[in-house]
Amino acid sequence: MMVALFLSGLHMLLVLPVHAAMVCDSGSRSESTLPILESECPIGKGVWGQKAPSHEEQSFWIQCGFVKPGSLRSAPSQLQNAVNQPIWLKPDVSGDRCLVGPYQSFENAKQDLLALRLLPSYRDAFIRSTTQKLTTTAPQMVAKKQPPQHQDLHSSQQAVSEVAAVVLTPYMIAGKHGHQDCLCLF
């Protein structure tokens, strides 16, 4: 009986996948409409050059900004229109990272990165690579540009948030930070 139970357990171990994808959840901030990545969700290291990293099990993010904590309440419409994946914030010690993804393919991430870099505010965006597959529990729908409506308090706040993102984003990239600020590979 014990041998049969042992063999049954051993069979179950052999059937299970070796590398299960990590599920990243989102927290929420009352003042933000962007999903907030939980702190345990890995964002990986910066990828420089055209060649994809060689890990078998990996996912990719596009880092589109690094802003003061709480300054980006919603995604700028030009950012939403340029990418095909959800936009997230990831709190860090000295600010919030703006991330797009996760992507399961380097080629898809690179394609969105090229579209994003056509926008002046995002020319320094870059790809990050994790060493494991990532999924999200409830990906946010990527909002496409809506027709203009009347100016109200909410749209005024969104306009201020978009301006803050454009003004603060260059801090993150283009050599205007130290290695410890973005954890990039230079």
PDB file of C-alpha atoms in Angstrom:
ATOM      1  CA  MET A   1       0.000   0.000   0.000  1.00  0.00           C
ATOM      2  CA  MET A   2       2.789   2.426   0.907  1.00  0.00           C
ATOM      3  CA  VAL A   3       4.660   1.645  -2.309  1.00  0.00           C
ATOM      4  CA  ALA A   4       1.546   2.324  -4.407  1.00  0.00           C
ATOM      5  CA  LEU A   5       1.005   5.639  -2.597  1.00  0.00           C
ATOM      6  CA  PHE A   6       4.657   6.592  -3.108  1.00  0.00           C
ATOM      7  CA  LEU A   7       4.533   5.719  -6.813  1.00  0.00           C
ATOM      8  CA  SER A   8       1.286   7.665  -7.210  1.00  0.00           C
ATOM      9  CA  GLY A   9       2.882  10.726  -5.575  1.00  0.00           C
ATOM     10  CA  LEU A  10       6.002  10.354  -7.713  1.00  0.00           C
ATOM     11  CA  HIS A  11       3.852  10.158 -10.852  1.00  0.00           C
ATOM     12  CA  MET A  12       2.082  13.394  -9.843  1.00  0.00           C
ATOM     13  CA  LEU A  13       5.420  15.157  -9.420  1.00  0.00           C
ATOM     14  CA  LEU A  14       6.545  14.074 -12.868  1.00  0.00           C
ATOM     15  CA  VAL A  15       3.301  15.283 -14.470  1.00  0.00           C
ATOM     16  CA  LEU A  16       3.421  18.759 -12.917  1.00  0.00           C
ATOM     17  CA  PRO A  17       5.095  21.498 -14.976  1.00  0.00           C
ATOM     18  CA  VAL A  18       8.621  22.328 -13.919  1.00  0.00           C
ATOM     19  CA  HIS A  19       8.236  26.094 -14.330  1.00  0.00           C
ATOM     20  CA  ALA A  20       4.805  27.427 -13.459  1.00  0.00           C
ATOM     21  CA  ALA A  21       4.092  31.039 -14.355  1.00  0.00           C
ATOM     22  CA  MET A  22       4.059  33.513 -11.494  1.00  0.00           C
ATOM     23  CA  VAL A  23       0.736  35.302 -11.161  1.00  0.00           C
ATOM     24  CA  CYS A  24       1.042  39.029 -10.515  1.00  0.00           C
ATOM     25  CA  ASP A  25      -1.894  40.664  -8.795  1.00  0.00           C
ATOM     26  CA  SER A  26      -2.792  44.305  -8.710  1.00  0.00           C
ATOM     27  CA  GLY A  27      -3.452  46.357  -5.650  1.00  0.00           C
ATOM     28  CA  SER A  28      -5.280  49.634  -5.873  1.00  0.00           C
ATOM     29  CA  ARG A  29      -4.838  53.190  -4.769  1.00  0.00           C
ATOM     30  CA  SER A  30      -7.960  55.215  -4.300  1.00  0.00           C
ATOM     31  CA  GLU A  31      -6.527  58.173  -6.232  1.00  0.00           C
ATOM     32  CA  SER A  32      -5.226  56.127  -9.171  1.00  0.00           C
ATOM     33  CA  THR A  33      -7.143  54.520 -12.015  1.00  0.00           C
ATOM     34  CA  LEU A  34      -4.039  52.583 -13.067  1.00  0.00           C
ATOM     35  CA  PRO A  35      -3.554  49.094 -11.655  1.00  0.00           C
ATOM     36  CA  ILE A  36      -0.727  48.872  -9.134  1.00  0.00           C
ATOM     37  CA  LEU A  37       1.562  45.836  -9.352  1.00  0.00           C
ATOM     38  CA  GLU A  38       2.095  44.127  -6.040  1.00  0.00           C
ATOM     39  CA  SER A  39       5.610  44.471  -4.697  1.00  0.00           C
ATOM     40  CA  GLU A  40       6.419  40.756  -5.138  1.00  0.00           C
ATOM     41  CA  CYS A  41       5.878  40.877  -8.909  1.00  0.00           C
ATOM     42  CA  PRO A  42       9.290  40.791 -10.642  1.00  0.00           C
ATOM     43  CA  ILE A  43      10.002  43.328 -13.372  1.00  0.00           C
ATOM     44  CA  GLY A  44      13.421  41.984 -14.332  1.00  0.00           C
ATOM     45  CA  LYS A  45      16.440  43.796 -15.705  1.00  0.00           C
ATOM     46  CA  GLY A  46      16.864  46.157 -18.633  1.00  0.00           C
ATOM     47  CA  VAL A  47      17.486  44.652 -22.075  1.00  0.00           C
ATOM     48  CA  TRP A  48      19.767  46.606 -24.392  1.00  0.00           C
ATOM     49  CA  GLY A  49      20.267  45.818 -28.051  1.00  0.00           C
ATOM     50  CA  GLN A  50      18.191  43.924 -30.574  1.00  0.00           C
ATOM     51  CA  LYS A  51      18.870  40.367 -29.419  1.00  0.00           C
ATOM     52  CA  ALA A  52      16.346  38.650 -27.167  1.00  0.00           C
ATOM     53  CA  PRO A  53      17.614  37.283 -23.842  1.00  0.00           C
ATOM     54  CA  SER A  54      18.128  33.517 -23.865  1.00  0.00           C
ATOM     55  CA  HIS A  55      16.038  32.382 -20.865  1.00  0.00           C
ATOM     56  CA  GLU A  56      13.480  29.731 -21.808  1.00  0.00           C
ATOM     57  CA  GLU A  57      10.922  30.837 -19.238  1.00  0.00           C
ATOM     58  CA  GLN A  58      10.658  34.616 -19.273  1.00  0.00           C
ATOM     59  CA  SER A  59       8.323  37.551 -19.721  1.00  0.00           C
ATOM     60  CA  PHE A  60       8.951  41.139 -20.723  1.00  0.00           C
ATOM     61  CA  TRP A  61       7.844  44.598 -19.605  1.00  0.00           C
ATOM     62  CA  ILE A  62       8.300  47.964 -21.263  1.00  0.00           C
ATOM     63  CA  GLN A  63       9.336  50.594 -18.747  1.00  0.00           C
ATOM     64  CA  CYS A  64       7.671  53.751 -20.001  1.00  0.00           C
ATOM     65  CA  GLY A  65       8.435  56.085 -17.124  1.00  0.00           C
ATOM     66  CA  PHE A  66       9.611  56.697 -13.573  1.00  0.00           C
ATOM     67  CA  VAL A  67       7.621  59.371 -11.778  1.00  0.00           C
ATOM     68  CA  LYS A  68       7.250  60.847  -8.319  1.00  0.00           C
ATOM     69  CA  PRO A  69       5.005  58.701  -6.114  1.00  0.00           C
ATOM     70  CA  GLY A  70       1.321  59.408  -6.748  1.00  0.00           C
ATOM     71  CA  SER A  71       1.917  61.877  -9.592  1.00  0.00           C
ATOM     72  CA  LEU A  72       0.511  59.636 -12.345  1.00  0.00           C
ATOM     73  CA  ARG A  73      -3.174  59.022 -11.648  1.00  0.00           C
ATOM     74  CA  SER A  74      -4.141  57.713 -15.079  1.00  0.00           C
ATOM     75  CA  ALA A  75      -2.361  56.671 -18.237  1.00  0.00           C
ATOM     76  CA  PRO A  76      -1.809  59.445 -20.783  1.00  0.00           C
ATOM     77  CA  SER A  77      -3.989  58.832 -23.833  1.00  0.00           C
ATOM     78  CA  GLN A  78      -1.028  58.852 -26.228  1.00  0.00           C
ATOM     79  CA  LEU A  79       0.544  56.034 -24.189  1.00  0.00           C
ATOM     80  CA  GLN A  80      -2.702  54.042 -24.196  1.00  0.00           C
ATOM     81  CA  ASN A  81      -3.004  54.395 -27.961  1.00  0.00           C
ATOM     82  CA  ALA A  82       0.585  53.276 -28.642  1.00  0.00           C
ATOM     83  CA  VAL A  83       0.606  49.918 -26.840  1.00  0.00           C
ATOM     84  CA  ASN A  84      -1.354  46.674 -26.935  1.00  0.00           C
ATOM     85  CA  GLN A  85      -0.877  45.556 -23.332  1.00  0.00           C
ATOM     86  CA  PRO A  86      -2.103  46.844 -19.960  1.00  0.00           C
ATOM     87  CA  ILE A  87      -0.353  49.810 -18.325  1.00  0.00           C
ATOM     88  CA  TRP A  88       0.673  49.397 -14.681  1.00  0.00           C
ATOM     89  CA  LEU A  89       2.373  51.319 -11.904  1.00  0.00           C
ATOM     90  CA  LYS A  90       4.955  49.610  -9.715  1.00  0.00           C
ATOM     91  CA  PRO A  91       5.808  51.502  -6.510  1.00  0.00           C
ATOM     92  CA  ASP A  92       9.517  51.789  -5.787  1.00  0.00           C
ATOM     93  CA  VAL A  93      11.497  53.427  -3.003  1.00  0.00           C
ATOM     94  CA  SER A  94      11.821  56.812  -4.721  1.00  0.00           C
ATOM     95  CA  GLY A  95       8.923  56.779  -7.183  1.00  0.00           C
ATOM     96  CA  ASP A  96       6.498  54.822  -9.330  1.00  0.00           C
ATOM     97  CA  ARG A  97       7.576  52.916 -12.413  1.00  0.00           C
ATOM     98  CA  CYS A  98       5.234  53.039 -15.390  1.00  0.00           C
ATOM     99  CA  LEU A  99       5.226  49.584 -16.993  1.00  0.00           C
ATOM    100  CA  VAL A 100       3.453  48.052 -19.970  1.00  0.00           C
ATOM    101  CA  GLY A 101       2.906  44.305 -20.117  1.00  0.00           C
ATOM    102  CA  PRO A 102       3.665  41.635 -19.329  1.00  0.00           C
ATOM    103  CA  TYR A 103       4.579  40.379 -22.794  1.00  0.00           C
ATOM    104  CA  GLN A 104       5.241  36.689 -23.408  1.00  0.00           C
ATOM    105  CA  SER A 105       7.280  37.381 -26.540  1.00  0.00           C
ATOM    106  CA  PHE A 106      10.323  39.611 -27.000  1.00  0.00           C
ATOM    107  CA  GLU A 107       9.181  40.384 -30.554  1.00  0.00           C
ATOM    108  CA  ASN A 108       5.780  41.675 -29.355  1.00  0.00           C
ATOM    109  CA  ALA A 109       7.429  43.814 -26.687  1.00  0.00           C
ATOM    110  CA  LYS A 110       9.903  45.171 -29.246  1.00  0.00           C
ATOM    111  CA  GLN A 111       7.074  46.021 -31.657  1.00  0.00           C
ATOM    112  CA  ASP A 112       5.201  48.033 -28.995  1.00  0.00           C
ATOM    113  CA  LEU A 113       8.475  49.645 -27.891  1.00  0.00           C
ATOM    114  CA  LEU A 114       9.130  50.876 -31.437  1.00  0.00           C
ATOM    115  CA  ALA A 115       5.627  52.392 -31.603  1.00  0.00           C
ATOM    116  CA  LEU A 116       6.091  53.967 -28.176  1.00  0.00           C
ATOM    117  CA  ARG A 117       9.463  55.495 -29.058  1.00  0.00           C
ATOM    118  CA  LEU A 118       7.834  57.419 -31.910  1.00  0.00           C
ATOM    119  CA  LEU A 119       6.269  59.615 -29.213  1.00  0.00           C
ATOM    120  CA  PRO A 120       8.642  62.358 -27.995  1.00  0.00           C
ATOM    121  CA  SER A 121       7.865  61.736 -24.311  1.00  0.00           C
ATOM    122  CA  TYR A 122       8.740  58.044 -24.534  1.00  0.00           C
ATOM    123  CA  ARG A 123      11.861  57.965 -26.721  1.00  0.00           C
ATOM    124  CA  ASP A 124      13.890  56.549 -23.846  1.00  0.00           C
ATOM    125  CA  ALA A 125      11.491  53.725 -22.938  1.00  0.00           C
ATOM    126  CA  PHE A 126      13.138  50.302 -22.754  1.00  0.00           C
ATOM    127  CA  ILE A 127      12.386  46.602 -22.386  1.00  0.00           C
ATOM    128  CA  ARG A 128      12.911  44.673 -19.156  1.00  0.00           C
ATOM    129  CA  SER A 129      13.233  40.877 -19.043  1.00  0.00           C
ATOM    130  CA  THR A 130      12.278  38.586 -16.162  1.00  0.00           C
ATOM    131  CA  THR A 131      13.706  35.114 -15.575  1.00  0.00           C
ATOM    132  CA  GLN A 132      10.272  33.527 -15.237  1.00  0.00           C
ATOM    133  CA  LYS A 133       6.917  33.568 -17.007  1.00  0.00           C
ATOM    134  CA  LEU A 134       4.410  36.060 -15.611  1.00  0.00           C
ATOM    135  CA  THR A 135       0.664  36.311 -15.861  1.00  0.00           C
ATOM    136  CA  THR A 136      -1.761  38.777 -14.328  1.00  0.00           C
ATOM    137  CA  THR A 137      -4.977  37.801 -12.583  1.00  0.00           C
ATOM    138  CA  ALA A 138      -7.198  40.484 -14.055  1.00  0.00           C
ATOM    139  CA  PRO A 139      -5.482  42.399 -16.836  1.00  0.00           C
ATOM    140  CA  GLN A 140      -6.897  45.845 -17.338  1.00  0.00           C
ATOM    141  CA  MET A 141      -8.349  46.560 -20.737  1.00  0.00           C
ATOM    142  CA  VAL A 142      -6.201  48.911 -22.755  1.00  0.00           C
ATOM    143  CA  ALA A 143      -8.337  51.992 -23.253  1.00  0.00           C
ATOM    144  CA  LYS A 144      -8.283  53.454 -26.720  1.00  0.00           C
ATOM    145  CA  LYS A 145      -8.757  57.153 -27.307  1.00  0.00           C
ATOM    146  CA  GLN A 146     -12.301  58.349 -26.624  1.00  0.00           C
ATOM    147  CA  PRO A 147     -13.973  61.221 -28.478  1.00  0.00           C
ATOM    148  CA  PRO A 148     -13.533  64.550 -26.654  1.00  0.00           C
ATOM    149  CA  GLN A 149     -16.274  65.405 -24.203  1.00  0.00           C
ATOM    150  CA  HIS A 150     -17.091  68.484 -22.175  1.00  0.00           C
ATOM    151  CA  GLN A 151     -14.381  69.740 -19.816  1.00  0.00           C
ATOM    152  CA  ASP A 152     -15.115  68.689 -16.255  1.00  0.00           C
ATOM    153  CA  LEU A 153     -13.109  68.255 -13.062  1.00  0.00           C
ATOM    154  CA  HIS A 154     -12.096  64.675 -13.919  1.00  0.00           C
ATOM    155  CA  SER A 155     -10.719  65.597 -17.345  1.00  0.00           C
ATOM    156  CA  SER A 156      -8.849  68.551 -15.829  1.00  0.00           C
ATOM    157  CA  GLN A 157      -7.217  66.198 -13.321  1.00  0.00           C
ATOM    158  CA  GLN A 158      -6.342  63.754 -16.114  1.00  0.00           C
ATOM    159  CA  ALA A 159      -4.759  66.553 -18.154  1.00  0.00           C
ATOM    160  CA  VAL A 160      -2.637  67.544 -15.137  1.00  0.00           C
ATOM    161  CA  SER A 161      -1.648  63.897 -14.658  1.00  0.00           C
ATOM    162  CA  GLU A 162      -0.629  63.573 -18.322  1.00  0.00           C
ATOM    163  CA  VAL A 163       1.471  66.742 -18.111  1.00  0.00           C
ATOM    164  CA  ALA A 164       3.129  65.453 -14.925  1.00  0.00           C
ATOM    165  CA  ALA A 165       4.007  62.190 -16.671  1.00  0.00           C
ATOM    166  CA  VAL A 166       5.532  63.991 -19.639  1.00  0.00           C
ATOM    167  CA  VAL A 167       7.541  66.343 -17.431  1.00  0.00           C
ATOM    168  CA  LEU A 168       8.733  63.680 -14.986  1.00  0.00           C
ATOM    169  CA  THR A 169       9.385  60.754 -17.319  1.00  0.00           C
ATOM    170  CA  PRO A 170      12.875  61.847 -18.509  1.00  0.00           C
ATOM    171  CA  TYR A 171      14.170  61.372 -14.941  1.00  0.00           C
ATOM    172  CA  MET A 172      13.942  57.645 -15.474  1.00  0.00           C
ATOM    173  CA  ILE A 173      16.052  57.247 -18.538  1.00  0.00           C
ATOM    174  CA  ALA A 174      18.552  58.876 -20.882  1.00  0.00           C
ATOM    175  CA  GLY A 175      21.351  58.903 -18.341  1.00  0.00           C
ATOM    176  CA  LYS A 176      19.561  61.268 -15.961  1.00  0.00           C
ATOM    177  CA  HIS A 177      19.713  58.774 -13.106  1.00  0.00           C
ATOM    178  CA  GLY A 178      22.087  56.461 -11.371  1.00  0.00           C
ATOM    179  CA  HIS A 179      22.183  52.689 -11.752  1.00  0.00           C
ATOM    180  CA  GLN A 180      20.367  52.219  -8.446  1.00  0.00           C
ATOM    181  CA  ASP A 181      17.446  54.380  -9.606  1.00  0.00           C
ATOM    182  CA  CYS A 182      16.201  52.086 -12.355  1.00  0.00           C
ATOM    183  CA  LEU A 183      18.064  48.834 -11.726  1.00  0.00           C
ATOM    184  CA  CYS A 184      19.006  48.796 -15.405  1.00  0.00           C
ATOM    185  CA  LEU A 185      21.842  46.890 -17.015  1.00  0.00           C
ATOM    186  CA  PHE A 186      24.141  49.428 -18.683  1.00  0.00           C
TER     187      PHE A 186
END
